Amino acid sequence: AQSVSQHNHHVILSEAASLELGCNYSYGGTVNLFWYVQYPGQHLQLLLKYFSGDPLVKGIKGFEAEFIKSKFSFNLRKPSVQWSDTAEYFCAVNGDDYKLSFGAGTTVTVRA
Amino acid sequence: NAGVMQNPRHLVRRRGQEARLRCSPMKGHSHVYWYRQLPEEGLKFMVYLQKENIIDESGMPKERFSAEFPKEGPSILRIQQVVRGDSAAYFCASSLGTGGWGTEAFFGQGTRLTVV
């Protein structure tokens, strides 16, 4: 079974600061990797995903993530955050079945 | 195009009562997944259903919890005789088919259950 760990529970930043959220997973086989975002009061939305190919993945709203297979990591980055990026961010892993395993989530607060 | 609709958004129940959570998948989707999020934890898989069939309920507690996805109508997650530990956010997702998390699966806004 796969498991996912996110390094930070809560991150507080100022606008224009750079953001990096760590995600590590454990799974022996081929994985699909995802980052979801949940804005206050809204549903989970897919930010970006990695299935295969270029390990540097670009998503919506200026986010990107890098898959480093040797480190079992899929860290999320954004060079310059905005107040509207305040949300909860979830890393998720899907192995060779339909179960999507989530990390505990990181709450990001961006101060204006 | 309405997304995955869950209702109610908030549900308060006293210990011992029943909780019914509804999930209407996106139009055309026949696969439904339920997840539970406890405080300070990630979303945990509970059950995977297709129309009229439970495919995998390995994440469901053995007692008091049940789920269905009838031919007509929404999927229902039912919790009987609720206890305080059932307080959580319950999320539903739907997809066209299996394994389509990247492109086909969408989540609802969740139902926050509070047991008092």
PDB file of C-alpha atoms in Angstrom:
ATOM      1  CA  ALA A   1       0.000   0.000   0.000  1.00  0.00           C
ATOM      2  CA  GLN A   2       1.174   3.499  -0.685  1.00  0.00           C
ATOM      3  CA  SER A   3       1.570   6.273   1.876  1.00  0.00           C
ATOM      4  CA  VAL A   4       2.181   9.980   1.533  1.00  0.00           C
ATOM      5  CA  SER A   5       3.793  12.419   3.917  1.00  0.00           C
ATOM      6  CA  GLN A   6       3.737  16.177   3.700  1.00  0.00           C
ATOM      7  CA  HIS A   7       6.422  17.946   5.623  1.00  0.00           C
ATOM      8  CA  ASN A   8       4.619  21.019   6.851  1.00  0.00           C
ATOM      9  CA  HIS A   9       1.253  21.406   8.484  1.00  0.00           C
ATOM     10  CA  HIS A  10       1.069  25.164   8.212  1.00  0.00           C
ATOM     11  CA  VAL A  11       3.109  27.628   6.198  1.00  0.00           C
ATOM     12  CA  ILE A  12       2.768  31.399   6.521  1.00  0.00           C
ATOM     13  CA  LEU A  13       4.221  33.642   3.830  1.00  0.00           C
ATOM     14  CA  SER A  14       4.106  37.191   2.628  1.00  0.00           C
ATOM     15  CA  GLU A  15       2.955  38.048  -0.866  1.00  0.00           C
ATOM     16  CA  ALA A  16       5.668  37.678  -3.507  1.00  0.00           C
ATOM     17  CA  ALA A  17       7.568  35.158  -1.403  1.00  0.00           C
ATOM     18  CA  SER A  18       8.471  31.832  -2.930  1.00  0.00           C
ATOM     19  CA  LEU A  19       6.663  28.691  -1.837  1.00  0.00           C
ATOM     20  CA  GLU A  20       7.868  25.123  -1.678  1.00  0.00           C
ATOM     21  CA  LEU A  21       5.821  22.330  -0.134  1.00  0.00           C
ATOM     22  CA  GLY A  22       7.434  18.974   0.429  1.00  0.00           C
ATOM     23  CA  CYS A  23       5.831  15.640  -0.383  1.00  0.00           C
ATOM     24  CA  ASN A  24       7.327  12.182  -0.056  1.00  0.00           C
ATOM     25  CA  TYR A  25       5.640   8.916  -0.808  1.00  0.00           C
ATOM     26  CA  SER A  26       6.333   5.277  -0.281  1.00  0.00           C
ATOM     27  CA  TYR A  27       5.342   2.812  -2.950  1.00  0.00           C
ATOM     28  CA  GLY A  28       7.377   0.231  -4.740  1.00  0.00           C
ATOM     29  CA  GLY A  29       5.816   0.407  -8.171  1.00  0.00           C
ATOM     30  CA  THR A  30       4.920   2.939 -10.797  1.00  0.00           C
ATOM     31  CA  VAL A  31       3.011   5.872  -9.399  1.00  0.00           C
ATOM     32  CA  ASN A  32       0.870   8.720 -10.572  1.00  0.00           C
ATOM     33  CA  LEU A  33       1.354  11.841  -8.490  1.00  0.00           C
ATOM     34  CA  PHE A  34      -0.981  14.743  -7.859  1.00  0.00           C
ATOM     35  CA  TRP A  35      -1.296  18.003  -6.048  1.00  0.00           C
ATOM     36  CA  TYR A  36      -4.772  19.169  -5.119  1.00  0.00           C
ATOM     37  CA  VAL A  37      -5.773  22.517  -3.671  1.00  0.00           C
ATOM     38  CA  GLN A  38      -8.781  23.380  -1.569  1.00  0.00           C
ATOM     39  CA  TYR A  39      -9.626  27.055  -1.298  1.00  0.00           C
ATOM     40  CA  PRO A  40     -11.718  28.074   1.711  1.00  0.00           C
ATOM     41  CA  GLY A  41     -15.251  26.831   1.317  1.00  0.00           C
ATOM     42  CA  GLN A  42     -14.609  25.161  -2.017  1.00  0.00           C
ATOM     43  CA  HIS A  43     -14.080  21.667  -3.348  1.00  0.00           C
ATOM     44  CA  LEU A  44     -10.772  19.975  -3.986  1.00  0.00           C
ATOM     45  CA  GLN A  45      -9.313  20.984  -7.332  1.00  0.00           C
ATOM     46  CA  LEU A  46      -6.524  19.390  -9.288  1.00  0.00           C
ATOM     47  CA  LEU A  47      -3.465  21.684  -9.471  1.00  0.00           C
ATOM     48  CA  LEU A  48      -1.204  19.410 -11.445  1.00  0.00           C
ATOM     49  CA  LYS A  49      -0.352  15.803 -12.028  1.00  0.00           C
ATOM     50  CA  TYR A  50       2.516  13.584 -13.086  1.00  0.00           C
ATOM     51  CA  PHE A  51       2.004  10.352 -14.965  1.00  0.00           C
ATOM     52  CA  SER A  52       5.188   9.965 -16.999  1.00  0.00           C
ATOM     53  CA  GLY A  53       7.664  11.917 -19.093  1.00  0.00           C
ATOM     54  CA  ASP A  54       9.221  15.212 -18.063  1.00  0.00           C
ATOM     55  CA  PRO A  55       9.585  15.128 -14.271  1.00  0.00           C
ATOM     56  CA  LEU A  56       9.052  18.872 -14.054  1.00  0.00           C
ATOM     57  CA  VAL A  57       5.332  19.397 -14.289  1.00  0.00           C
ATOM     58  CA  LYS A  58       3.597  22.720 -14.732  1.00  0.00           C
ATOM     59  CA  GLY A  59       0.110  23.210 -13.420  1.00  0.00           C
ATOM     60  CA  ILE A  60      -2.464  25.919 -13.132  1.00  0.00           C
ATOM     61  CA  LYS A  61      -1.979  29.293 -11.454  1.00  0.00           C
ATOM     62  CA  GLY A  62       1.798  29.297 -11.833  1.00  0.00           C
ATOM     63  CA  PHE A  63       2.449  26.172  -9.791  1.00  0.00           C
ATOM     64  CA  GLU A  64       4.939  23.521 -10.740  1.00  0.00           C
ATOM     65  CA  ALA A  65       6.184  20.303  -9.173  1.00  0.00           C
ATOM     66  CA  GLU A  66       9.229  18.143  -9.664  1.00  0.00           C
ATOM     67  CA  PHE A  67       9.188  14.382  -9.470  1.00  0.00           C
ATOM     68  CA  ILE A  68      12.483  13.012  -8.152  1.00  0.00           C
ATOM     69  CA  LYS A  69      12.201   9.259  -8.373  1.00  0.00           C
ATOM     70  CA  SER A  70      15.363   8.525  -6.389  1.00  0.00           C
ATOM     71  CA  LYS A  71      14.042  10.567  -3.489  1.00  0.00           C
ATOM     72  CA  PHE A  72      10.411   9.444  -3.782  1.00  0.00           C
ATOM     73  CA  SER A  73       9.508  13.103  -3.748  1.00  0.00           C
ATOM     74  CA  PHE A  74       7.083  15.364  -5.576  1.00  0.00           C
ATOM     75  CA  ASN A  75       7.570  18.862  -4.180  1.00  0.00           C
ATOM     76  CA  LEU A  76       5.295  21.717  -5.147  1.00  0.00           C
ATOM     77  CA  ARG A  77       6.690  25.173  -5.930  1.00  0.00           C
ATOM     78  CA  LYS A  78       5.549  28.629  -6.845  1.00  0.00           C
ATOM     79  CA  PRO A  79       8.088  31.429  -7.321  1.00  0.00           C
ATOM     80  CA  SER A  80       5.880  34.276  -6.140  1.00  0.00           C
ATOM     81  CA  VAL A  81       2.707  33.689  -4.157  1.00  0.00           C
ATOM     82  CA  GLN A  82      -0.367  35.877  -4.038  1.00  0.00           C
ATOM     83  CA  TRP A  83      -2.904  36.420  -1.315  1.00  0.00           C
ATOM     84  CA  SER A  84      -5.338  34.310  -3.356  1.00  0.00           C
ATOM     85  CA  ASP A  85      -3.061  31.271  -2.941  1.00  0.00           C
ATOM     86  CA  THR A  86      -4.214  30.971   0.651  1.00  0.00           C
ATOM     87  CA  ALA A  87      -5.599  27.439   0.745  1.00  0.00           C
ATOM     88  CA  GLU A  88      -4.955  23.892   1.843  1.00  0.00           C
ATOM     89  CA  TYR A  89      -2.711  21.823  -0.399  1.00  0.00           C
ATOM     90  CA  PHE A  90      -2.775  18.047  -0.626  1.00  0.00           C
ATOM     91  CA  CYS A  91      -0.264  15.741  -2.233  1.00  0.00           C
ATOM     92  CA  ALA A  92      -1.723  12.453  -3.476  1.00  0.00           C
ATOM     93  CA  VAL A  93      -0.444   9.228  -4.961  1.00  0.00           C
ATOM     94  CA  ASN A  94      -2.170   6.642  -7.085  1.00  0.00           C
ATOM     95  CA  GLY A  95      -0.524   3.298  -7.589  1.00  0.00           C
ATOM     96  CA  ASP A  96      -1.775   0.549  -9.792  1.00  0.00           C
ATOM     97  CA  ASP A  97      -5.323   0.630  -8.531  1.00  0.00           C
ATOM     98  CA  TYR A  98      -8.090   3.149  -8.135  1.00  0.00           C
ATOM     99  CA  LYS A  99      -7.250   4.211  -4.586  1.00  0.00           C
ATOM    100  CA  LEU A 100      -5.869   7.694  -4.283  1.00  0.00           C
ATOM    101  CA  SER A 101      -3.785   8.130  -1.121  1.00  0.00           C
ATOM    102  CA  PHE A 102      -3.481  11.614   0.342  1.00  0.00           C
ATOM    103  CA  GLY A 103      -1.022  13.358   2.571  1.00  0.00           C
ATOM    104  CA  ALA A 104      -2.257  15.174   5.673  1.00  0.00           C
ATOM    105  CA  GLY A 105      -2.330  18.486   3.851  1.00  0.00           C
ATOM    106  CA  THR A 106      -0.506  21.777   4.280  1.00  0.00           C
ATOM    107  CA  THR A 107      -2.366  24.949   5.106  1.00  0.00           C
ATOM    108  CA  VAL A 108      -0.794  27.911   3.341  1.00  0.00           C
ATOM    109  CA  THR A 109      -1.580  31.394   4.583  1.00  0.00           C
ATOM    110  CA  VAL A 110      -0.388  34.296   2.467  1.00  0.00           C
ATOM    111  CA  ARG A 111      -0.312  37.656   4.185  1.00  0.00           C
ATOM    112  CA  ALA A 112      -1.003  40.699   2.071  1.00  0.00           C
TER     113      ALA A 112
ATOM    114  CA  ASN B   1     -22.222  21.545 -16.042  1.00  0.00           C
ATOM    115  CA  ALA B   2     -22.793  20.963 -12.361  1.00  0.00           C
ATOM    116  CA  GLY B   3     -19.938  19.419 -10.480  1.00  0.00           C
ATOM    117  CA  VAL B   4     -20.135  16.767  -7.809  1.00  0.00           C
ATOM    118  CA  MET B   5     -22.835  17.858  -5.404  1.00  0.00           C
ATOM    119  CA  GLN B   6     -22.770  16.863  -1.778  1.00  0.00           C
ATOM    120  CA  ASN B   7     -25.406  17.639   0.761  1.00  0.00           C
ATOM    121  CA  PRO B   8     -25.785  18.707   3.345  1.00  0.00           C
ATOM    122  CA  ARG B   9     -22.657  20.817   3.630  1.00  0.00           C
ATOM    123  CA  HIS B  10     -22.860  20.748   7.396  1.00  0.00           C
ATOM    124  CA  LEU B  11     -24.590  18.156   9.521  1.00  0.00           C
ATOM    125  CA  VAL B  12     -24.929  18.088  13.279  1.00  0.00           C
ATOM    126  CA  ARG B  13     -26.059  14.917  14.986  1.00  0.00           C
ATOM    127  CA  ARG B  14     -26.373  13.839  18.575  1.00  0.00           C
ATOM    128  CA  ARG B  15     -24.636  10.676  19.685  1.00  0.00           C
ATOM    129  CA  GLY B  16     -26.700   7.657  18.761  1.00  0.00           C
ATOM    130  CA  GLN B  17     -28.510   9.287  15.838  1.00  0.00           C
ATOM    131  CA  GLU B  18     -28.110   8.367  12.196  1.00  0.00           C
ATOM    132  CA  ALA B  19     -26.271  10.486   9.643  1.00  0.00           C
ATOM    133  CA  ARG B  20     -27.038  10.327   5.925  1.00  0.00           C
ATOM    134  CA  LEU B  21     -24.653  11.992   3.520  1.00  0.00           C
ATOM    135  CA  ARG B  22     -25.570  12.362  -0.121  1.00  0.00           C
ATOM    136  CA  CYS B  23     -23.443  12.624  -3.188  1.00  0.00           C
ATOM    137  CA  SER B  24     -24.697  13.315  -6.680  1.00  0.00           C
ATOM    138  CA  PRO B  25     -21.919  12.556  -9.155  1.00  0.00           C
ATOM    139  CA  MET B  26     -21.221  14.599 -12.239  1.00  0.00           C
ATOM    140  CA  LYS B  27     -23.491  13.899 -15.151  1.00  0.00           C
ATOM    141  CA  GLY B  28     -22.453  10.726 -16.903  1.00  0.00           C
ATOM    142  CA  HIS B  29     -20.185   9.530 -14.110  1.00  0.00           C
ATOM    143  CA  SER B  30     -20.914   6.052 -12.832  1.00  0.00           C
ATOM    144  CA  HIS B  31     -18.040   5.633 -10.375  1.00  0.00           C
ATOM    145  CA  VAL B  32     -18.177   7.132  -6.902  1.00  0.00           C
ATOM    146  CA  TYR B  33     -15.559   7.243  -4.159  1.00  0.00           C
ATOM    147  CA  TRP B  34     -16.003   8.308  -0.562  1.00  0.00           C
ATOM    148  CA  TYR B  35     -13.171   9.705   1.544  1.00  0.00           C
ATOM    149  CA  ARG B  36     -13.040  10.816   5.155  1.00  0.00           C
ATOM    150  CA  GLN B  37     -10.818  13.550   6.526  1.00  0.00           C
ATOM    151  CA  LEU B  38     -10.213  13.566  10.242  1.00  0.00           C
ATOM    152  CA  PRO B  39      -8.672  16.637  11.892  1.00  0.00           C
ATOM    153  CA  GLU B  40      -4.936  16.933  11.153  1.00  0.00           C
ATOM    154  CA  GLU B  41      -5.059  13.944   8.796  1.00  0.00           C
ATOM    155  CA  GLY B  42      -5.248  13.503   5.063  1.00  0.00           C
ATOM    156  CA  LEU B  43      -8.188  12.116   3.196  1.00  0.00           C
ATOM    157  CA  LYS B  44      -8.614   8.399   3.790  1.00  0.00           C
ATOM    158  CA  PHE B  45     -10.260   6.114   1.269  1.00  0.00           C
ATOM    159  CA  MET B  46     -13.486   4.571   2.518  1.00  0.00           C
ATOM    160  CA  VAL B  47     -15.400   2.969  -0.304  1.00  0.00           C
ATOM    161  CA  TYR B  48     -15.618   2.731  -4.077  1.00  0.00           C
ATOM    162  CA  LEU B  49     -18.944   2.116  -5.764  1.00  0.00           C
ATOM    163  CA  GLN B  50     -20.325   1.740  -9.216  1.00  0.00           C
ATOM    164  CA  LYS B  51     -24.004   1.881  -9.991  1.00  0.00           C
ATOM    165  CA  GLU B  52     -25.729  -0.684  -7.766  1.00  0.00           C
ATOM    166  CA  ASN B  53     -22.430  -2.302  -6.769  1.00  0.00           C
ATOM    167  CA  ILE B  54     -19.930  -1.906  -3.994  1.00  0.00           C
ATOM    168  CA  ILE B  55     -16.548  -2.574  -5.552  1.00  0.00           C
ATOM    169  CA  ASP B  56     -14.277  -1.997  -2.572  1.00  0.00           C
ATOM    170  CA  GLU B  57     -15.280  -1.094   0.953  1.00  0.00           C
ATOM    171  CA  SER B  58     -11.971  -1.951   2.571  1.00  0.00           C
ATOM    172  CA  GLY B  59     -11.678   1.527   4.081  1.00  0.00           C
ATOM    173  CA  MET B  60     -15.056   1.468   5.781  1.00  0.00           C
ATOM    174  CA  PRO B  61     -15.319   0.753   9.492  1.00  0.00           C
ATOM    175  CA  LYS B  62     -16.807  -2.705   9.930  1.00  0.00           C
ATOM    176  CA  GLU B  63     -19.777  -1.543  11.936  1.00  0.00           C
ATOM    177  CA  ARG B  64     -22.324   1.261  11.643  1.00  0.00           C
ATOM    178  CA  PHE B  65     -21.118   2.459   8.244  1.00  0.00           C
ATOM    179  CA  SER B  66     -22.707   1.563   4.937  1.00  0.00           C
ATOM    180  CA  ALA B  67     -22.804   2.990   1.446  1.00  0.00           C
ATOM    181  CA  GLU B  68     -24.944   2.583  -1.606  1.00  0.00           C
ATOM    182  CA  PHE B  69     -25.175   3.930  -5.113  1.00  0.00           C
ATOM    183  CA  PRO B  70     -28.562   3.017  -6.515  1.00  0.00           C
ATOM    184  CA  LYS B  71     -29.514   2.904 -10.147  1.00  0.00           C
ATOM    185  CA  GLU B  72     -31.411   6.140  -9.705  1.00  0.00           C
ATOM    186  CA  GLY B  73     -30.508   8.892  -7.314  1.00  0.00           C
ATOM    187  CA  PRO B  74     -27.450   9.914  -5.368  1.00  0.00           C
ATOM    188  CA  SER B  75     -24.909   7.815  -3.565  1.00  0.00           C
ATOM    189  CA  ILE B  76     -25.595   7.653   0.158  1.00  0.00           C
ATOM    190  CA  LEU B  77     -23.096   7.199   2.953  1.00  0.00           C
ATOM    191  CA  ARG B  78     -24.928   6.173   6.061  1.00  0.00           C
ATOM    192  CA  ILE B  79     -23.588   6.190   9.588  1.00  0.00           C
ATOM    193  CA  GLN B  80     -25.757   4.612  12.227  1.00  0.00           C
ATOM    194  CA  GLN B  81     -25.547   5.373  15.939  1.00  0.00           C
ATOM    195  CA  VAL B  82     -22.977   8.088  15.446  1.00  0.00           C
ATOM    196  CA  VAL B  83     -20.249   8.656  18.025  1.00  0.00           C
ATOM    197  CA  ARG B  84     -18.025  11.693  18.590  1.00  0.00           C
ATOM    198  CA  GLY B  85     -15.178  10.023  16.724  1.00  0.00           C
ATOM    199  CA  ASP B  86     -17.253  10.104  13.535  1.00  0.00           C
ATOM    200  CA  SER B  87     -16.933  13.882  13.444  1.00  0.00           C
ATOM    201  CA  ALA B  88     -15.028  14.603  10.239  1.00  0.00           C
ATOM    202  CA  ALA B  89     -15.301  15.955   6.738  1.00  0.00           C
ATOM    203  CA  TYR B  90     -16.602  13.410   4.254  1.00  0.00           C
ATOM    204  CA  PHE B  91     -15.722  13.912   0.610  1.00  0.00           C
ATOM    205  CA  CYS B  92     -17.174  12.281  -2.430  1.00  0.00           C
ATOM    206  CA  ALA B  93     -15.526  12.055  -5.838  1.00  0.00           C
ATOM    207  CA  SER B  94     -16.859  10.763  -9.112  1.00  0.00           C
ATOM    208  CA  SER B  95     -15.303   9.620 -12.338  1.00  0.00           C
ATOM    209  CA  LEU B  96     -16.169   8.183 -15.703  1.00  0.00           C
ATOM    210  CA  GLY B  97     -14.030   5.123 -15.095  1.00  0.00           C
ATOM    211  CA  THR B  98     -11.348   3.633 -12.935  1.00  0.00           C
ATOM    212  CA  GLY B  99      -7.906   5.112 -12.600  1.00  0.00           C
ATOM    213  CA  GLY B 100      -8.929   8.379 -14.129  1.00  0.00           C
ATOM    214  CA  TRP B 101      -7.803  10.587 -11.293  1.00  0.00           C
ATOM    215  CA  GLY B 102      -5.839  12.937 -13.466  1.00  0.00           C
ATOM    216  CA  THR B 103      -8.484  13.784 -15.959  1.00  0.00           C
ATOM    217  CA  GLU B 104     -11.809  12.305 -15.072  1.00  0.00           C
ATOM    218  CA  ALA B 105     -12.259  12.442 -11.328  1.00  0.00           C
ATOM    219  CA  PHE B 106     -13.762  15.397  -9.523  1.00  0.00           C
ATOM    220  CA  PHE B 107     -14.427  16.047  -5.873  1.00  0.00           C
ATOM    221  CA  GLY B 108     -17.421  17.522  -4.136  1.00  0.00           C
ATOM    222  CA  GLN B 109     -17.230  20.222  -1.478  1.00  0.00           C
ATOM    223  CA  GLY B 110     -17.623  17.752   1.327  1.00  0.00           C
ATOM    224  CA  THR B 111     -20.011  17.304   4.223  1.00  0.00           C
ATOM    225  CA  ARG B 112     -18.767  18.329   7.633  1.00  0.00           C
ATOM    226  CA  LEU B 113     -20.311  16.069  10.233  1.00  0.00           C
ATOM    227  CA  THR B 114     -20.266  17.164  13.853  1.00  0.00           C
ATOM    228  CA  VAL B 115     -21.432  14.765  16.526  1.00  0.00           C
ATOM    229  CA  VAL B 116     -22.415  16.414  19.778  1.00  0.00           C
TER     230      VAL B 116
END
